[in-house]
CSV table of C-alpha atoms in Angstrom, one decimal:
chain,number,residue,atom,x,y,z
B,122,ASP,CA,7.0,-11.5,16.6
B,123,GLN,CA,3.4,-12.5,15.7
B,124,GLN,CA,1.1,-9.7,16.7
B,125,VAL,CA,-2.1,-11.5,15.6
B,126,LYS,CA,-2.7,-15.2,16.2
B,127,GLN,CA,-5.4,-17.6,15.1
B,128,ASN,CA,-4.5,-20.7,17.1
B,129,SER,CA,-6.9,-23.0,15.3
B,130,PRO,CA,-5.7,-23.9,11.8
B,131,SER,CA,-9.0,-25.6,11.0
B,132,LEU,CA,-12.5,-25.9,12.2
B,133,SER,CA,-15.2,-28.4,11.1
B,134,VAL,CA,-18.9,-27.7,11.8
B,135,GLN,CA,-22.2,-29.3,10.9
B,136,GLU,CA,-24.6,-27.3,8.7
B,137,GLY,CA,-27.0,-25.3,10.9
B,138,ARG,CA,-24.7,-25.2,13.9
B,139,ILE,CA,-22.6,-22.3,15.2
B,140,SER,CA,-19.1,-21.6,14.0
B,141,ILE,CA,-16.8,-19.8,16.3
B,142,LEU,CA,-13.5,-18.5,15.0
B,143,ASN,CA,-11.0,-17.0,17.4
B,144,CYS,CA,-8.2,-14.5,17.1
B,145,ASP,CA,-5.8,-13.0,19.7
B,146,TYR,CA,-3.7,-9.9,19.4
B,147,THR,CA,-0.8,-8.5,21.4
B,148,ASN,CA,-1.0,-4.7,21.0
B,149,SER,CA,-3.6,-2.9,23.0
B,150,MET,CA,-3.2,0.2,20.7
B,151,PHE,CA,-4.9,-1.5,17.7
B,152,ASP,CA,-8.2,0.3,17.1
B,153,TYR,CA,-9.9,-1.5,14.3
B,154,PHE,CA,-10.5,-5.1,13.7
B,155,LEU,CA,-11.7,-7.0,10.7
B,156,TRP,CA,-12.6,-10.4,9.4
B,157,TYR,CA,-12.0,-11.5,5.9
B,158,LYS,CA,-13.1,-14.6,4.0
B,159,LYS,CA,-11.0,-16.2,1.3
B,160,TYR,CA,-11.8,-18.8,-1.3
B,161,PRO,CA,-9.1,-20.6,-3.3
B,162,ALA,CA,-7.8,-18.5,-6.2
B,163,GLU,CA,-9.6,-15.4,-5.0
B,164,GLY,CA,-8.5,-12.4,-3.0
B,165,PRO,CA,-9.7,-11.9,0.6
B,166,THR,CA,-13.3,-10.5,0.8
B,167,PHE,CA,-14.3,-8.2,3.6
B,168,LEU,CA,-16.8,-9.8,6.0
B,169,ILE,CA,-17.3,-7.7,9.1
B,170,SER,CA,-15.4,-5.2,11.2
B,171,ILE,CA,-15.5,-3.6,14.6
B,172,SER,CA,-14.1,-0.5,16.1
B,173,SER,CA,-12.3,-0.6,19.5
B,174,ILE,CA,-15.0,1.5,21.0
B,175,LYS,CA,-17.5,-1.3,20.6
B,176,ASP,CA,-17.6,-4.8,21.9
B,177,LYS,CA,-20.1,-6.3,19.4
B,178,ASN,CA,-21.1,-5.9,15.8
B,179,GLU,CA,-23.7,-7.9,14.0
B,180,ASP,CA,-24.4,-8.3,10.3
B,181,GLY,CA,-26.9,-11.0,9.5
B,182,ARG,CA,-25.6,-14.4,10.4
B,183,PHE,CA,-22.2,-12.9,11.3
B,184,THR,CA,-21.3,-11.4,14.7
B,185,VAL,CA,-17.9,-10.1,15.8
B,186,PHE,CA,-17.1,-9.8,19.5
B,187,LEU,CA,-14.2,-7.8,20.9
B,188,ASN,CA,-12.8,-8.4,24.4
B,189,LYS,CA,-10.2,-5.6,24.8
B,190,SER,CA,-9.1,-6.6,28.2
B,191,ALA,CA,-8.3,-10.1,26.9
B,192,LYS,CA,-7.1,-8.8,23.6
B,193,HIS,CA,-9.4,-11.3,21.9
B,194,LEU,CA,-11.6,-11.2,18.9
B,195,SER,CA,-14.1,-13.8,17.8
B,196,LEU,CA,-16.4,-14.3,14.8
B,197,HIS,CA,-19.7,-16.2,15.2
B,198,ILE,CA,-21.5,-17.6,12.2
B,199,VAL,CA,-25.1,-18.7,13.0
B,200,PRO,CA,-26.4,-20.8,11.3
B,201,SER,CA,-23.4,-22.1,9.4
B,202,GLN,CA,-23.9,-23.0,5.8
B,203,PRO,CA,-21.8,-25.2,3.4
B,204,GLY,CA,-21.1,-22.0,1.4
B,205,ASP,CA,-19.3,-20.6,4.4
B,206,SER,CA,-16.5,-23.1,3.9
B,207,ALA,CA,-13.4,-21.0,3.3
B,208,VAL,CA,-10.3,-19.6,5.0
B,209,TYR,CA,-11.1,-16.9,7.5
B,210,PHE,CA,-8.5,-14.3,8.4
B,211,CYS,CA,-8.7,-11.8,11.2
B,212,ALA,CA,-6.9,-8.5,10.7
B,213,VAL,CA,-6.0,-5.6,13.0
B,214,VAL,CA,-5.2,-2.0,12.3
B,215,LEU,CA,-3.3,0.7,14.1
B,216,ASN,CA,-4.7,4.2,13.6
B,217,ALA,CA,-7.3,3.1,11.2
B,218,GLY,CA,-8.3,6.6,10.2
B,219,GLY,CA,-4.8,7.7,9.3
B,220,THR,CA,-3.5,7.6,5.8
B,221,SER,CA,-0.1,6.4,6.8
B,222,TYR,CA,-1.2,3.4,8.9
B,223,GLY,CA,-3.8,1.7,6.9
B,224,LYS,CA,-1.9,-1.5,6.7
B,225,LEU,CA,-3.7,-4.6,8.0
B,226,THR,CA,-1.8,-7.1,10.1
B,227,PHE,CA,-3.3,-10.6,9.5
B,228,GLY,CA,-3.6,-13.7,11.5
B,229,GLN,CA,-2.5,-17.0,9.9
B,230,GLY,CA,-6.1,-18.0,9.0
B,231,THR,CA,-8.5,-20.7,10.0
B,232,ILE,CA,-9.9,-23.2,7.5
B,233,LEU,CA,-13.6,-23.5,8.1
B,234,THR,CA,-15.4,-26.6,6.7
B,235,VAL,CA,-19.2,-26.8,7.0
B,236,HIS,CA,-20.6,-30.2,6.4
B,237,PRO,CA,-24.1,-30.7,5.0
E,257,ASP,CA,-15.4,-8.1,-9.5
E,258,SER,CA,-13.9,-6.2,-6.6
E,259,GLY,CA,-12.8,-3.3,-8.8
E,260,VAL,CA,-9.1,-3.9,-8.0
E,261,THR,CA,-7.4,-5.4,-11.1
E,262,GLN,CA,-4.2,-7.3,-10.9
E,263,THR,CA,-2.2,-8.6,-13.8
E,264,PRO,CA,-1.0,-11.1,-14.7
E,265,LYS,CA,-3.0,-13.7,-12.8
E,266,HIS,CA,-0.2,-16.3,-13.1
E,267,LEU,CA,3.5,-16.0,-13.7
E,268,ILE,CA,6.1,-18.7,-14.0
E,269,THR,CA,9.7,-17.6,-14.1
E,270,ALA,CA,13.2,-18.9,-13.4
E,271,THR,CA,15.5,-18.0,-10.5
E,272,GLY,CA,17.5,-14.9,-10.9
E,273,GLN,CA,15.0,-13.3,-13.2
E,274,ARG,CA,13.0,-10.0,-12.7
E,275,VAL,CA,9.2,-9.6,-12.9
E,276,THR,CA,6.7,-6.8,-12.6
E,277,LEU,CA,3.3,-7.2,-11.1
E,278,ARG,CA,0.6,-4.6,-11.9
E,279,CYS,CA,-2.3,-3.3,-9.9
E,280,SER,CA,-5.1,-0.9,-10.9
E,281,PRO,CA,-6.9,0.3,-7.8
E,282,ARG,CA,-10.7,0.7,-7.5
E,283,SER,CA,-11.9,4.0,-9.0
E,284,GLY,CA,-11.5,6.8,-6.5
E,285,ASP,CA,-9.1,5.0,-4.2
E,286,LEU,CA,-5.8,6.8,-3.6
E,287,SER,CA,-4.0,4.2,-1.6
E,288,VAL,CA,-2.5,0.9,-2.8
E,289,TYR,CA,-1.2,-1.8,-0.6
E,290,TRP,CA,0.8,-4.9,-1.5
E,291,TYR,CA,0.7,-8.1,0.4
E,292,GLN,CA,2.5,-11.5,0.0
E,293,GLN,CA,0.9,-14.8,0.9
E,294,SER,CA,3.4,-17.7,1.0
E,295,LEU,CA,2.4,-21.3,1.4
E,296,ASP,CA,0.8,-21.9,4.8
E,297,GLN,CA,1.4,-18.3,5.7
E,298,GLY,CA,-1.0,-15.4,6.4
E,299,LEU,CA,-0.9,-12.3,4.4
E,300,GLN,CA,2.3,-10.3,5.0
E,301,PHE,CA,2.2,-6.5,4.4
E,302,LEU,CA,4.9,-5.3,2.0
E,303,ILE,CA,4.3,-1.7,1.2
E,304,GLN,CA,1.7,1.1,1.0
E,305,TYR,CA,1.5,4.0,-1.5
E,306,TYR,CA,-0.8,7.0,-1.1
E,307,ASN,CA,-1.4,9.3,-4.0
E,308,GLY,CA,2.0,8.5,-5.5
E,309,GLU,CA,4.0,8.6,-2.3
E,310,GLU,CA,5.3,5.7,-0.2
E,311,ARG,CA,3.5,5.8,3.2
E,312,ALA,CA,4.4,2.6,5.0
E,313,LYS,CA,6.8,-0.2,4.6
E,314,GLY,CA,6.5,-3.7,6.0
E,315,ASN,CA,8.6,-6.9,5.5
E,316,ILE,CA,9.7,-6.0,2.0
E,317,LEU,CA,13.0,-7.4,0.8
E,318,GLU,CA,15.6,-5.1,-0.7
E,319,ARG,CA,15.2,-7.0,-4.0
E,320,PHE,CA,11.6,-5.9,-4.2
E,321,SER,CA,10.5,-2.4,-5.0
E,322,ALA,CA,7.2,-0.7,-5.9
E,323,GLN,CA,5.9,2.6,-7.2
E,324,GLN,CA,2.6,4.3,-7.8
E,325,PHE,CA,2.1,6.2,-11.0
E,326,PRO,CA,0.2,9.5,-11.6
E,327,ASP,CA,-2.8,7.5,-12.8
E,328,LEU,CA,-2.7,5.7,-9.4
E,329,HIS,CA,-1.9,2.3,-10.8
E,330,SER,CA,1.0,0.6,-9.0
E,331,GLU,CA,3.7,-1.9,-9.9
E,332,LEU,CA,5.6,-4.3,-7.7
E,333,ASN,CA,9.0,-5.2,-9.1
E,334,LEU,CA,10.7,-8.4,-7.9
E,335,SER,CA,14.3,-9.0,-8.9
E,336,SER,CA,16.9,-11.7,-8.5
E,337,LEU,CA,14.1,-14.1,-7.8
E,338,GLU,CA,14.6,-17.0,-5.5
E,339,LEU,CA,12.5,-20.2,-5.1
E,340,GLY,CA,11.3,-18.8,-1.8
E,341,ASP,CA,9.7,-15.8,-3.6
E,342,SER,CA,7.0,-18.2,-5.0
E,343,ALA,CA,3.8,-16.9,-3.5
E,344,LEU,CA,0.5,-15.2,-4.0
E,345,TYR,CA,0.9,-11.4,-4.3
E,346,PHE,CA,-2.2,-9.4,-3.5
E,347,CYS,CA,-2.9,-5.7,-4.1
E,348,ALA,CA,-5.5,-3.9,-2.2
E,349,SER,CA,-6.8,-0.3,-2.4
E,350,SER,CA,-8.7,2.1,-0.3
E,351,LYS,CA,-9.4,5.9,-0.2
E,352,GLY,CA,-6.4,6.1,2.2
E,353,THR,CA,-7.4,4.6,5.5
E,354,ALA,CA,-8.1,1.1,6.6
E,355,TYR,CA,-11.8,1.6,6.0
E,356,GLY,CA,-13.2,0.2,2.8
E,357,TYR,CA,-10.2,-1.9,2.0
E,358,THR,CA,-10.7,-4.0,-1.2
E,359,PHE,CA,-8.4,-6.7,-2.4
E,360,GLY,CA,-7.7,-7.8,-6.0
E,361,SER,CA,-7.7,-11.5,-6.9
E,362,GLY,CA,-3.9,-11.8,-6.8
E,363,THR,CA,-1.0,-12.8,-8.9
E,364,ARG,CA,0.4,-16.3,-8.4
E,365,LEU,CA,4.2,-16.2,-8.9
E,366,THR,CA,6.0,-19.5,-9.3
E,367,VAL,CA,9.8,-19.4,-9.4
E,368,VAL,CA,11.4,-22.5,-10.8
C-alpha cells in the first residue's frame, strides 16, 4: 500500500528552464509535506515544506504547491541549474506537531538531471 | 555537516551475522528515527525513539531492534543478516516533531 507516489522515476531539463516534480498521496489526513534532495553517498537534505493550511510556499528558486482536493504536491525549480541534479523525494507527515507521529512517509524519488 | 553522525559509513558482513549501527543526534534533538533505503526503493521508516522511549514503529523486521540511550545516541541492531538486508540505513533526528528533521549521511550495509 503505497501512500505516497512519485510517478516519474526521472526528469531531464535544460539549464535555465523550469523543473516540475510531482507527488501524489492517498491520505487526506496528512498535514505536513516536505521535499528532500539527495546526492549520491549523502543523506537527504531538507529543501522546502508546506503545511496543509497553505497551498503555496516559496523559497528562492523553489516553490511547492499543494492541491489538497487532488491530493497532489508539486515542486517547481526556476531556473534550473546543473547543481540541482539529484534525486528528489517528497515526504508526508501525519500529525506533524505530535511527538509520536513525526515519521516521514517518502515517495520513491525522481532523478532530476539538468543539462548545461 | 548536518550534525547527525552515523557510524560506520560502510559495513560489509556475511549472511547470518549481527551488526550494530550507531547514530548520534544533533545537539538538543530528543527524537531519533531510523530509515532503510534498499536498491531502487524510497526511504522506508523503521522506528522512532523519543527521549529514550520507543514512540513509533514502521516496517521493522523482528530480526532488527533499536534502542536510545540516556545520552540520546541510538543503535540499530540487525541480526541473522540476509542478502536482502543490504541497504543504506539512515538516521535522522529532530526535537520531537516532524519539524526540523535532519538526516545523517547513512551507513551502507553490504551482506555477502
